[in-house]
XYZ file of C-alpha atoms in Angstrom:
776
model
C -19.709 32.501 -10.970
C -16.612 31.121 -10.025
C -14.870 33.674 -12.279
C -16.620 36.761 -10.819
C -16.048 35.339 -7.184
C -12.446 34.775 -7.815
C -12.043 38.364 -9.346
C -13.963 39.758 -6.346
C -11.562 38.130 -4.112
C -8.395 39.051 -6.181
C -9.416 42.552 -6.448
C -10.469 42.986 -2.853
C -7.013 41.818 -1.885
C -5.185 44.288 -4.008
C -4.809 42.313 -7.231
C -4.711 44.107 -10.575
C -7.944 42.880 -12.543
C -6.247 43.369 -15.818
C -3.719 40.671 -15.485
C -6.520 37.816 -15.111
C -8.200 36.320 -18.061
C -10.478 33.200 -18.409
C -12.604 30.966 -20.646
C -15.495 28.621 -20.209
C -15.076 25.895 -22.442
C -18.241 24.185 -24.482
C -18.084 21.052 -26.366
C -20.111 21.623 -29.706
C -19.912 19.013 -32.640
C -19.485 16.172 -30.118
C -22.921 17.123 -28.633
C -24.661 16.678 -31.886
C -22.524 13.435 -32.647
C -24.093 11.945 -29.304
C -27.551 13.283 -29.607
C -27.893 12.183 -33.139
C -26.807 8.427 -32.225
C -29.444 8.524 -29.755
C -32.166 10.129 -32.163
C -31.293 7.238 -34.947
C -31.569 4.646 -32.355
C -35.170 6.219 -31.269
C -36.104 6.494 -34.950
C -35.601 2.716 -35.230
C -37.435 1.524 -32.460
C -40.343 4.245 -33.206
C -43.248 3.720 -35.217
C -45.288 6.886 -34.709
C -44.961 9.497 -37.183
C -45.412 12.609 -35.062
C -42.657 11.306 -32.905
C -40.590 10.665 -35.692
C -41.094 14.225 -37.014
C -40.009 15.440 -33.549
C -36.799 13.209 -33.683
C -35.956 14.190 -37.189
C -35.921 18.171 -36.300
C -33.316 17.359 -33.575
C -30.752 15.924 -36.054
C -27.699 18.642 -36.263
C -29.452 21.222 -34.376
C -28.884 20.680 -30.424
C -25.468 21.547 -30.172
C -25.747 24.928 -31.629
C -28.781 25.505 -29.716
C -27.248 24.603 -26.587
C -24.362 27.247 -27.522
C -26.658 29.730 -28.137
C -28.709 29.599 -24.889
C -25.625 29.363 -23.038
C -24.471 32.497 -24.902
C -27.488 34.273 -23.577
C -27.010 33.363 -19.835
C -23.179 34.336 -20.367
C -24.808 37.885 -21.516
C -27.149 38.166 -18.509
C -24.463 37.431 -16.123
C -21.875 39.703 -17.332
C -24.208 42.845 -17.963
C -25.485 43.167 -14.320
C -24.284 45.376 -11.563
C -21.852 43.101 -9.974
C -20.251 42.733 -13.113
C -19.998 46.332 -13.911
C -18.617 46.944 -10.500
C -15.390 44.964 -11.609
C -15.411 46.001 -15.258
C -15.199 49.649 -14.024
C -11.582 48.594 -12.436
C -10.418 47.136 -15.824
C -11.416 43.415 -15.300
C -11.762 41.384 -18.547
C -15.086 39.763 -19.256
C -14.798 35.843 -19.237
C -15.157 34.444 -23.134
C -17.027 31.358 -24.026
C -14.801 29.053 -25.804
C -16.193 26.715 -28.556
C -14.300 23.281 -28.570
C -14.771 20.342 -30.969
C -16.023 22.516 -33.852
C -14.926 20.510 -36.735
C -17.791 18.906 -38.534
C -18.158 15.160 -37.739
C -21.232 14.516 -39.917
C -20.526 14.962 -43.643
C -24.194 15.564 -44.227
C -23.800 18.966 -42.488
C -21.953 21.980 -43.582
C -18.147 21.726 -42.873
C -18.043 24.939 -41.446
C -21.436 24.882 -39.790
C -19.842 25.210 -36.189
C -17.948 28.248 -37.233
C -20.752 30.197 -39.022
C -23.184 29.812 -36.205
C -21.141 30.331 -33.478
C -19.763 33.806 -34.318
C -20.038 36.594 -31.730
C -18.531 39.099 -29.328
C -16.071 37.864 -26.708
C -16.027 34.152 -27.900
C -13.062 31.919 -28.852
C -13.335 29.140 -31.230
C -10.644 26.201 -31.283
C -10.810 25.572 -35.257
C -9.358 22.745 -36.556
C -6.869 23.412 -39.567
C -9.165 21.690 -42.133
C -12.124 23.542 -40.589
C -10.153 26.982 -40.959
C -8.982 26.331 -44.311
C -12.736 25.592 -45.500
C -14.013 28.645 -43.862
C -11.296 30.724 -45.636
C -12.376 29.142 -48.976
C -16.157 29.553 -48.711
C -17.172 30.692 -45.004
C -19.676 33.543 -44.715
C -18.618 35.658 -41.695
C -21.497 37.198 -39.907
C -22.495 37.521 -36.372
C -25.142 34.776 -35.947
C -24.477 33.712 -32.306
C -27.705 35.959 -30.972
C -29.944 35.198 -34.029
C -33.163 33.200 -33.640
C -32.796 32.408 -29.707
C -36.704 31.203 -29.909
C -35.729 28.317 -32.108
C -32.586 27.464 -29.944
C -35.462 27.085 -27.002
C -37.877 25.091 -29.153
C -35.038 22.622 -30.045
C -34.602 22.295 -26.445
C -38.038 21.934 -25.642
C -38.418 19.118 -28.379
C -35.429 17.570 -26.799
C -37.199 17.506 -23.304
C -40.484 16.262 -24.981
C -38.974 13.348 -26.755
C -37.271 12.255 -23.173
C -33.723 12.671 -24.314
C -31.540 13.867 -21.439
C -28.780 16.470 -22.510
C -27.396 16.410 -19.009
C -26.481 12.697 -19.460
C -24.947 13.124 -22.706
C -22.887 15.975 -21.788
C -21.761 14.308 -18.389
C -20.632 11.351 -20.509
C -18.782 13.625 -23.100
C -17.140 15.585 -20.175
C -15.606 12.087 -18.625
C -14.629 10.973 -21.921
C -12.933 14.448 -22.943
C -11.154 14.595 -19.495
C -9.933 11.211 -20.005
C -8.581 12.237 -23.609
C -7.100 15.273 -22.615
C -5.446 13.621 -19.623
C -4.080 11.035 -21.934
C -2.488 13.692 -24.317
C -1.201 15.749 -21.374
C 0.478 12.858 -20.099
C 2.030 12.184 -23.377
C 3.211 15.894 -23.380
C 4.726 15.547 -19.950
C 6.579 12.230 -20.782
C 8.333 13.898 -23.870
C 9.639 16.312 -21.299
C 10.729 13.785 -18.479
C 14.019 12.593 -18.631
C 13.241 9.302 -16.957
C 10.597 8.747 -19.680
C 13.006 9.693 -22.391
C 15.721 7.584 -21.073
C 14.288 4.370 -20.554
C 13.118 1.736 -22.916
C 9.423 0.011 -23.154
C 8.660 -1.366 -19.735
C 8.140 -4.856 -19.245
C 4.382 -5.766 -19.452
C 2.618 -6.713 -16.265
C 2.128 -10.539 -16.319
C -0.277 -10.305 -13.039
C -3.727 -11.462 -13.592
C -6.763 -10.505 -11.653
C -10.145 -12.480 -10.976
C -12.446 -10.220 -9.114
C -16.222 -10.175 -8.895
C -18.087 -8.024 -11.081
C -19.343 -5.043 -9.164
C -15.343 -5.032 -7.472
C -13.911 -5.273 -10.850
C -16.124 -2.138 -11.925
C -15.138 -0.303 -9.094
C -11.400 -1.015 -9.578
C -11.619 0.364 -13.054
C -13.530 3.557 -12.024
C -11.045 4.334 -9.471
C -8.137 3.457 -11.931
C -9.580 5.620 -14.146
C -9.966 8.530 -11.649
C -5.976 8.019 -10.894
C -5.198 8.445 -14.516
C -7.576 11.597 -14.801
C -6.297 13.312 -11.710
C -2.623 12.576 -12.626
C -2.119 10.701 -9.184
C 0.853 8.647 -10.241
C 2.426 11.642 -11.520
C 1.851 13.121 -8.087
C 2.990 10.269 -6.104
C 6.290 10.220 -8.007
C 6.629 14.167 -7.411
C 6.186 13.516 -3.560
C 2.647 15.302 -3.558
C 1.599 14.747 0.198
C -1.979 15.819 -0.598
C -2.461 12.340 -2.404
C -2.437 10.720 1.146
C -3.311 12.945 4.514
C -1.075 16.098 3.432
C 1.020 15.730 6.497
C 4.859 14.586 6.088
C 4.228 12.073 3.382
C 6.568 13.804 0.915
C 9.500 13.240 3.252
C 9.333 9.623 3.369
C 9.553 8.963 -0.442
C 13.459 8.596 -0.987
C 12.574 4.814 -1.811
C 11.265 5.692 -5.219
C 14.885 6.373 -6.318
C 16.966 3.770 -4.883
C 17.073 1.190 -7.763
C 18.136 4.264 -9.981
C 21.151 4.506 -7.730
C 22.633 1.104 -8.231
C 25.274 2.109 -10.631
C 26.481 4.812 -7.754
C 27.027 1.788 -5.419
C 28.111 -0.805 -7.930
C 31.883 -0.446 -6.958
C 30.839 -0.187 -3.065
C 28.855 -3.721 -3.662
C 31.405 -5.494 -5.315
C 34.356 -4.300 -3.091
C 32.266 -5.743 0.046
C 31.501 -8.898 -1.638
C 35.201 -9.554 -2.298
C 36.593 -8.309 0.852
C 34.001 -11.086 2.644
C 34.830 -13.616 0.186
C 38.684 -13.374 0.984
C 38.006 -13.332 4.630
C 37.878 -16.166 6.985
C 34.426 -15.419 8.199
C 32.186 -18.633 8.091
C 28.785 -16.946 9.612
C 27.262 -13.385 9.338
C 24.579 -12.522 11.822
C 22.250 -9.668 11.021
C 21.208 -7.840 14.184
C 17.889 -5.992 13.828
C 14.144 -5.616 14.118
C 11.464 -4.966 11.625
C 12.396 -3.230 8.666
C 15.986 -3.651 9.009
C 15.485 -7.599 9.465
C 12.756 -8.758 7.320
C 14.603 -8.141 3.982
C 17.717 -9.960 5.087
C 15.747 -12.615 6.196
C 14.003 -13.096 2.808
C 17.228 -13.158 1.039
C 18.599 -15.628 3.413
C 15.848 -18.065 3.068
C 15.370 -17.596 -0.521
C 18.811 -17.913 -1.610
C 20.270 -19.818 1.173
C 24.362 -20.174 1.559
C 26.134 -19.100 -1.561
C 29.333 -21.016 -2.437
C 32.327 -18.966 -1.185
C 30.585 -16.798 1.049
C 29.533 -17.069 4.788
C 26.233 -18.298 5.950
C 23.605 -15.450 6.997
C 21.601 -15.711 10.062
C 19.160 -13.229 11.345
C 18.455 -12.244 14.872
C 15.178 -10.327 15.408
C 14.129 -11.877 19.011
C 14.763 -11.537 22.542
C 13.750 -14.888 23.434
C 16.742 -16.280 25.363
C 16.268 -19.962 23.985
C 16.243 -18.193 20.596
C 19.350 -16.339 21.212
C 21.358 -19.273 22.740
C 20.532 -21.591 19.606
C 21.962 -19.119 17.243
C 25.067 -18.575 19.129
C 25.421 -22.408 19.202
C 25.892 -22.413 15.490
C 28.692 -19.928 15.645
C 32.559 -20.077 15.857
C 32.933 -16.355 17.068
C 36.156 -16.020 16.068
C 34.962 -16.357 12.518
C 31.626 -14.569 12.770
C 30.957 -11.190 11.372
C 27.866 -9.118 12.678
C 25.986 -6.427 11.133
C 23.999 -4.190 13.765
C 21.126 -2.686 11.575
C 19.076 0.099 12.915
C 17.692 2.944 10.975
C 17.202 5.305 13.962
C 20.171 3.902 15.770
C 18.147 3.813 19.055
C 15.902 0.896 18.487
C 16.175 -1.522 21.708
C 16.753 -4.789 20.120
C 19.523 -4.278 17.681
C 21.405 -2.214 20.595
C 21.022 -4.884 23.317
C 21.950 -7.568 20.585
C 25.155 -5.667 19.984
C 25.910 -5.440 23.786
C 25.416 -9.106 24.008
C 27.339 -10.243 21.197
C 30.344 -7.395 21.101
C 31.256 -8.813 24.685
C 31.053 -12.540 23.790
C 33.230 -11.744 20.497
C 35.531 -9.739 22.592
C 35.899 -12.612 24.795
C 36.716 -14.686 22.053
C 39.341 -12.437 19.943
C 40.363 -9.808 22.308
C 39.982 -6.049 22.547
C 42.101 -5.107 19.586
C 40.185 -7.098 17.031
C 36.529 -7.196 18.270
C 35.860 -4.232 16.106
C 36.891 -5.821 12.772
C 33.878 -8.271 13.392
C 31.212 -5.633 13.440
C 29.371 -3.475 10.466
C 26.615 -1.144 11.195
C 23.905 0.289 9.043
C 22.302 3.405 10.243
C 20.948 6.794 9.274
C 23.701 9.314 9.444
C 24.253 11.120 12.920
C 22.543 8.382 14.941
C 23.359 6.918 18.348
C 24.455 3.740 16.705
C 26.870 5.684 14.187
C 28.624 7.004 17.166
C 29.016 3.584 19.075
C 30.223 2.323 15.775
C 33.002 5.005 15.483
C 33.860 4.651 18.908
C 34.354 0.953 19.101
C 35.961 0.767 15.852
C 33.641 -1.171 13.623
C 35.053 -2.623 10.152
C 32.479 -0.451 8.285
C 29.718 1.877 8.563
C 26.922 2.192 5.820
C 24.628 5.088 5.959
C 20.660 4.911 5.474
C 18.733 7.184 3.656
C 16.881 9.718 6.074
C 14.051 9.911 3.723
C 13.413 6.019 3.438
C 11.363 4.479 6.094
C 12.188 1.266 7.527
C 9.652 -0.961 5.964
C 10.430 0.454 2.811
C 14.317 0.131 2.844
C 14.798 -3.524 1.281
C 16.609 -2.196 -1.993
C 18.744 0.222 0.421
C 21.547 -0.445 2.396
C 19.553 -2.042 5.018
C 18.586 -4.768 2.724
C 21.459 -4.803 0.201
C 24.589 -4.626 2.244
C 23.516 -8.118 4.016
C 22.875 -9.508 0.735
C 26.663 -8.296 -0.701
C 27.927 -9.958 2.367
C 26.176 -13.184 1.902
C 27.301 -12.904 -2.053
C 24.445 -12.163 -3.640
C 25.009 -10.144 -7.042
C 23.283 -6.903 -5.867
C 24.376 -4.832 -8.901
C 22.344 -7.527 -11.215
C 19.521 -7.715 -8.351
C 19.058 -3.752 -8.250
C 19.147 -3.663 -12.156
C 16.513 -6.243 -12.448
C 14.479 -4.035 -9.720
C 14.786 -0.984 -11.889
C 12.628 -2.773 -14.641
C 9.783 -2.637 -12.188
C 10.603 0.846 -11.314
C 10.049 1.873 -14.642
C 6.931 -0.345 -15.302
C 5.432 1.394 -12.135
C 6.731 5.025 -12.932
C 4.267 7.946 -13.901
C 5.490 7.323 -17.446
C 3.261 4.091 -17.657
C -0.769 4.505 -17.679
C -2.235 3.586 -14.722
C -4.267 0.378 -16.634
C -1.022 -0.911 -17.392
C 0.805 0.078 -14.455
C 1.863 -2.980 -12.179
C 1.888 -1.256 -8.911
C -1.136 1.019 -9.596
C -3.250 -1.457 -10.550
C -2.086 -4.082 -7.572
C -2.516 -0.990 -4.977
C -5.913 -0.070 -6.566
C -7.240 -3.494 -6.112
C -5.882 -3.677 -2.445
C -7.412 -0.146 -1.520
C -10.673 -0.787 -3.110
C -11.219 -4.222 -1.963
C -10.241 -3.030 1.798
C -12.750 -0.343 1.570
C -15.435 -2.841 0.520
C -14.595 -5.147 3.516
C -12.320 -7.725 1.656
C -9.552 -6.562 3.976
C -7.922 -10.012 4.589
C -4.896 -10.286 2.354
C -4.256 -13.813 2.179
C -0.624 -14.653 0.725
C -0.002 -17.780 -1.230
C 3.745 -18.166 -1.844
C 5.578 -20.808 -3.810
C 7.901 -22.803 -1.627
C 11.122 -21.258 -2.933
C 10.079 -17.574 -1.993
C 7.974 -18.637 1.104
C 9.594 -15.968 3.510
C 8.449 -12.933 0.993
C 5.079 -13.049 2.919
C 6.723 -12.288 6.023
C 8.360 -9.201 4.505
C 4.864 -8.381 2.768
C 3.156 -8.581 6.335
C 5.064 -5.866 7.945
C 4.959 -3.642 4.598
C 1.117 -3.982 4.416
C 0.141 -4.026 7.929
C 2.247 -1.346 9.242
C 1.638 0.711 6.507
C -2.306 0.618 6.125
C -3.317 -0.480 9.607
C -4.225 2.621 11.266
C -7.032 4.831 12.413
C -9.459 2.127 12.254
C -8.530 1.198 8.823
C -6.397 -1.048 6.975
C -5.490 -4.290 5.296
C -4.871 -7.489 7.515
C -1.960 -9.478 5.657
C -2.559 -13.456 6.418
C 0.635 -15.197 5.720
C 1.700 -19.076 5.661
C -1.778 -20.294 6.035
C -1.967 -23.634 4.024
C -4.430 -23.131 1.268
C -7.962 -24.818 2.212
C -11.248 -25.683 0.130
C -12.924 -22.440 -0.701
C -15.802 -23.258 1.938
C -13.436 -22.673 4.825
C -12.990 -18.776 3.676
C -15.510 -15.816 4.424
C -16.438 -13.081 2.173
C -13.591 -10.829 3.226
C -10.537 -12.785 1.743
C -8.472 -11.310 -1.216
C -6.035 -14.049 -2.217
C -2.547 -13.279 -3.684
C -0.740 -16.051 -5.264
C 2.739 -15.225 -5.692
C 4.302 -18.139 -8.003
C 7.811 -18.931 -8.592
C 7.402 -20.195 -12.404
C 10.624 -22.370 -12.367
C 9.339 -24.267 -9.328
C 5.470 -24.268 -9.307
C 3.648 -26.232 -6.678
C 1.119 -28.154 -8.372
C -1.177 -28.420 -5.242
C -1.062 -24.523 -4.808
C -2.152 -24.252 -8.382
C -5.189 -26.434 -7.971
C -6.131 -24.518 -4.440
C -5.967 -21.490 -6.345
C -7.955 -22.608 -9.208
C -10.496 -23.812 -6.947
C -10.776 -20.341 -4.961
C -11.326 -18.353 -8.520
C -14.002 -21.075 -9.582
C -15.791 -20.384 -6.215
C -15.746 -16.641 -6.865
C -13.057 -15.544 -4.423
C -11.119 -12.669 -5.529
C -7.493 -13.722 -6.759
C -4.634 -12.151 -7.856
C -1.850 -14.191 -9.732
C 1.717 -12.711 -9.845
C 4.148 -14.911 -11.588
C 7.599 -14.665 -11.057
C 9.775 -15.974 -13.984
C 13.447 -15.770 -12.113
C 14.379 -16.092 -8.409
C 16.498 -12.936 -9.018
C 13.384 -11.022 -9.824
C 12.606 -10.962 -6.160
C 13.993 -7.314 -6.237
C 10.980 -6.253 -8.716
C 8.391 -7.711 -6.136
C 10.075 -5.290 -3.437
C 9.496 -2.331 -5.611
C 6.024 -3.468 -7.088
C 4.417 -3.966 -3.733
C 5.873 -0.617 -2.280
C 4.121 1.237 -4.870
C 1.017 -0.713 -4.653
C 0.971 -0.269 -0.576
C 1.682 3.557 -1.334
C -1.171 3.716 -3.924
C -3.592 1.436 -1.404
C -3.021 3.928 1.408
C -4.340 6.821 -0.570
C -7.340 4.958 -1.529
C -7.939 3.972 2.075
C -7.147 7.425 3.020
C -4.172 7.032 5.784
C -0.705 7.895 5.943
C 1.390 4.920 4.714
C 4.715 5.962 5.955
C 4.133 6.257 9.333
C 3.439 3.905 12.636
C 1.769 5.642 15.459
C 0.627 2.785 17.297
C 4.072 0.664 17.354
C 5.231 3.542 19.506
C 2.450 2.658 22.108
C 3.846 -1.012 23.165
C 7.154 0.631 23.128
C 6.375 3.233 26.070
C 4.504 0.572 28.288
C 7.517 -1.764 27.797
C 9.887 1.092 28.932
C 7.573 2.001 31.802
C 7.934 -1.571 33.050
C 11.376 -1.770 32.551
C 12.000 1.239 34.425
C 9.992 -0.182 37.104
C 12.075 -3.735 37.178
C 15.130 -1.671 37.405
C 13.825 0.482 40.557
C 12.545 -2.686 42.482
C 14.282 -5.664 40.853
C 10.790 -7.130 39.871
C 8.072 -6.769 37.432
C 4.549 -5.904 38.429
C 2.543 -8.779 39.860
C -0.194 -10.242 37.778
C -3.209 -12.351 39.109
C -4.558 -14.982 36.583
C -8.137 -14.967 35.711
C -7.671 -18.903 35.850
C -5.201 -21.700 36.597
C -5.305 -25.361 35.279
C -2.204 -27.765 35.427
C 0.400 -24.904 35.807
C -1.066 -23.053 32.845
C -2.490 -19.508 33.668
C -4.827 -17.221 31.675
C -4.375 -13.467 32.137
C -6.425 -10.499 30.867
C -7.810 -6.876 31.515
C -10.905 -6.533 33.894
C -13.307 -6.024 30.775
C -12.255 -8.904 29.124
C -12.366 -11.007 31.907
C -15.913 -9.904 32.651
C -16.892 -10.816 29.342
C -15.064 -14.472 29.330
C -16.636 -14.858 33.128
C -20.040 -14.370 31.616
C -19.579 -16.333 28.548
C -17.879 -19.391 30.188
C -20.745 -20.413 32.187
C -20.278 -23.666 34.226
C -17.300 -24.922 32.218
C -14.717 -23.467 34.306
C -11.715 -25.213 32.578
C -9.004 -24.257 30.377
C -11.012 -25.492 27.296
C -14.146 -23.597 28.451
C -12.370 -20.209 28.811
C -10.870 -20.976 25.186
C -14.228 -21.624 23.793
C -15.486 -18.420 25.261
C -12.860 -16.505 23.779
C -12.741 -18.092 20.536
C -16.660 -17.897 20.280
C -16.010 -13.967 19.845
C -14.898 -14.685 16.503
C -17.588 -13.542 14.168
C -17.831 -12.972 10.404
C -15.325 -10.536 8.947
C -13.047 -11.177 12.186
C -9.701 -12.847 12.537
C -7.608 -14.761 14.892
C -4.191 -13.721 15.937
C -1.621 -16.175 17.992
C 0.757 -13.784 19.455
C 3.649 -16.164 20.708
C 6.270 -15.116 22.910
C 8.221 -18.027 22.941
C 11.273 -19.308 21.066
C 10.520 -19.368 17.027
C 11.312 -22.780 15.792
C 9.906 -25.486 13.578
C 8.429 -27.314 16.254
C 6.662 -24.497 18.137
C 5.316 -23.213 14.814
C 3.891 -26.700 13.549
C 1.908 -26.772 17.047
C 0.619 -23.174 16.414
C 0.023 -23.621 12.999
C -2.348 -26.588 13.653
C -4.351 -24.475 16.237
C -4.763 -21.821 13.638
C -5.964 -23.979 10.951
C -8.491 -25.881 13.031
C -9.948 -22.381 14.152
C -10.291 -21.616 10.607
C -11.876 -25.070 9.559
C -14.345 -24.298 12.564
C -14.827 -20.655 12.356
C -14.130 -19.744 8.845
C -12.392 -16.781 9.778
C -8.839 -15.659 8.815
C -5.849 -16.544 11.119
C -2.449 -14.914 11.863
C 0.721 -16.258 13.278
C 3.430 -13.991 14.773
C 6.381 -14.429 17.077
C 7.353 -12.044 19.530
C 8.699 -9.426 19.958
C 9.474 -9.261 15.943
C 5.679 -8.903 15.408
C 5.373 -5.917 17.222
C 7.558 -4.073 14.745
C 5.399 -5.680 12.035
C 1.740 -6.619 12.304
C 1.344 -5.122 15.684
C 0.658 -1.711 14.018
C -2.530 -2.977 12.363
C -3.468 -5.013 15.304
C -3.878 -2.032 17.586
C -4.399 0.613 15.119
C -6.410 -1.142 12.179
C -9.964 -2.199 12.153
C -11.356 -3.789 15.570
C -11.899 -7.062 14.045
C -9.026 -9.069 15.678
C -9.643 -11.687 18.499
C -5.877 -11.960 20.238
C -4.354 -15.268 21.924
C -0.914 -14.009 23.173
C 0.993 -16.984 24.474
C 3.828 -16.576 26.993
C 6.263 -19.133 28.808
C 8.672 -19.274 31.588
C 12.521 -19.348 30.310
C 14.198 -22.362 31.422
C 17.385 -20.577 30.887
C 17.566 -17.017 30.862
C 20.478 -15.007 29.440
C 22.041 -11.801 30.964
C 22.316 -8.511 28.953
C 25.947 -6.634 29.570
C 25.562 -3.559 31.233
C 22.039 -3.956 31.920
C 20.058 -4.775 35.391
C 17.560 -6.902 33.489
C 17.826 -9.895 31.282
C 16.623 -11.147 27.654
C 13.772 -13.133 29.532
C 12.647 -10.101 31.674
C 12.779 -7.645 28.569
C 10.651 -10.406 26.622
C 8.203 -10.319 29.513
C 7.977 -6.866 29.543
C 7.264 -6.719 25.940
C 4.551 -9.253 26.110
C 2.746 -7.620 29.093
C 3.015 -4.098 27.289
C 1.577 -5.770 24.279
C -1.396 -6.949 25.842
C -1.956 -3.734 28.092
C -2.197 -1.791 24.805
C -4.483 -4.062 22.930
C -6.734 -4.097 26.045
C -6.366 -0.235 26.259
C -7.734 -0.316 22.602
C -10.447 -2.287 23.564
C -9.466 -5.307 21.569
C -10.523 -8.899 22.692
C -7.500 -10.286 24.166
C -6.221 -13.263 26.285
C -2.893 -14.331 27.422
C -2.283 -18.181 28.112
C 1.095 -18.458 30.168
C 2.408 -22.242 29.654
C 5.355 -22.561 32.343
C 8.972 -23.718 31.624
C 8.231 -26.558 29.879
C 7.167 -25.009 26.314
C 6.795 -28.086 24.269
C 4.411 -29.769 26.769
C 2.492 -26.454 27.156
C 1.850 -26.086 23.525
C 0.480 -29.717 23.577
C -1.671 -28.871 26.318
C -2.648 -25.617 24.778
C -3.542 -27.408 21.392
C -5.480 -30.106 22.957
C -7.645 -27.554 24.962
C -8.185 -25.725 21.673
C -9.603 -28.894 19.951
C -11.860 -29.453 22.857
C -13.158 -26.169 22.857
C -13.955 -26.334 19.065
C -15.853 -29.477 19.662
C -17.946 -28.036 22.335
């Protein structure tokens, strides 16, 4: 039917029918092998002689009977008027192809499936041994149309004894496709230069502890990826693996590790130049994908002997900027302005601020020598860097998105500047690139397996990816937060990453958590090991990823990038765009434009005020809270009403637009853990505005399961931005207001608490109010 429909369409479009040929393939001997096995099992369990006789009559008969009836159907189809109309124009008949025609049972004739299947318009794919046997003693005669009544009786007997041919052939087809896929993969690998030139990949040491039903679903999904050749399609840039939009344009990161040799000299020269300089500090000015990897490198490897200390600035909080600047001797500091597009607001104003400050310290002639740019070719930042005489300009790859850029210049240039052996780092990462390539079967592919687990579990409601990281690599979680949240959280779907929650007892977690334990083996934390073991024993899904050496961090970057791409395909989204990140930017730009016109931000009216602490939200959320708070119109009453909106499968996100420091994080962490203990929900903590370029995408575009508590404060000492009418404090305020407006516009459950100018006191007041709210 499919062949004739296709031929009719082909001919109607002017195609030449004589150029088209087709076969329909049928297993033969495999059917008898499968049916005979079922028959023998039934014979052992059956006492009745009549039924035993019927069963014995089926041995070695079903495959040929099935083939003869198929051939009769074929003749009926290709003798009608519809086919004759095509044949008159030169169309070739479709032919039946008999596959698996070597005799597998030694009790049967070794030429059984050749002699019985001879007929016009057929093809027999004969194994060599069977062909030689037929040449020796085969009897060539057209038997295919003989005894159709006997074939019908055989099939009727099969039905009578209750054996389903459909079930048998469905299983054979699935097994056959797997076998053919494996064989075809071997063929493709043999001609794939990457597969030929690489040694055997390192075995995946990750372990998976999953509930049985989820494990079975993961296995089925991995089999589908293998059968459909999806890893090969991923590496080939096949956009139909995702949403068939622009995904193929964003896969340049797949080749980054293999380019290490090309950049070997570049990185070595850069490191040598920095080592011989007088720089004591290097400051990375970036946001999102441009800042997270450098921050991981800084916190993982620290300050390397002979090289300057690396700092990362990705906050517009005035206190945060002042605290960083207080650590610097501007005459001995190097600044890296990092922005893929070159037009991201924050890196550009950071550059404006520090360029003027350095200019004041070293003079006009020398200021450019203190700056490096990393940006895509032709960007606005590149033009500024040329104009201002920057020391170096490093180009990004336009086909590599920001959050996938860790192993590109955006991550590796800061690493080289801080003294990291980038060549070794990338060569180690290449080991994972090989292990996750299409040359490796999916069930042994570290990226494919992890991504399948992430995607399958997210689709079944286990969408809170809880990261447990060894102390020596603790900041890897912040990088993973952006990669996972910004890549998967959209169209109402996605994975919510949970970073830096202290592991608790199994009973404080709901049935929506997948735990991933990234364990740096040389520095294991026994308390973490014990906590993870308890979670496993309690039945929570747990993935353990051991990391043998701290220099293997690049391997994890690549593993998780592959896994995220795979998970995105399984979830059914485009993992390379970030449609909802732009929403907050648009509102922020509107608020900033209004400030530049009027000199003030739009007036806001709090829904409640107590001891200098004010609460803000939109009308819909305000009405819901007013209804729930009842007579307890206090800060703790409103917080109780807000936190009571948390239900099973929800998560709390604390969005703190205050200085990011250890003291503030400690108070906020205590709040999140108190909520987890009481509500048994996942909790997230992010400092603004940096999370806007990270988890903010999932908060607005992902599943509507978040309850948001935004924390803002007055800036005791604001900071001017050279060349701008607004200050850092005004910008941060606009970003917070824009964030809340977009959350409300997406009908998220959101509340802002404004602390006033004394942030420390305000946080303590908030913590006490949350404690009372949870007790009531």
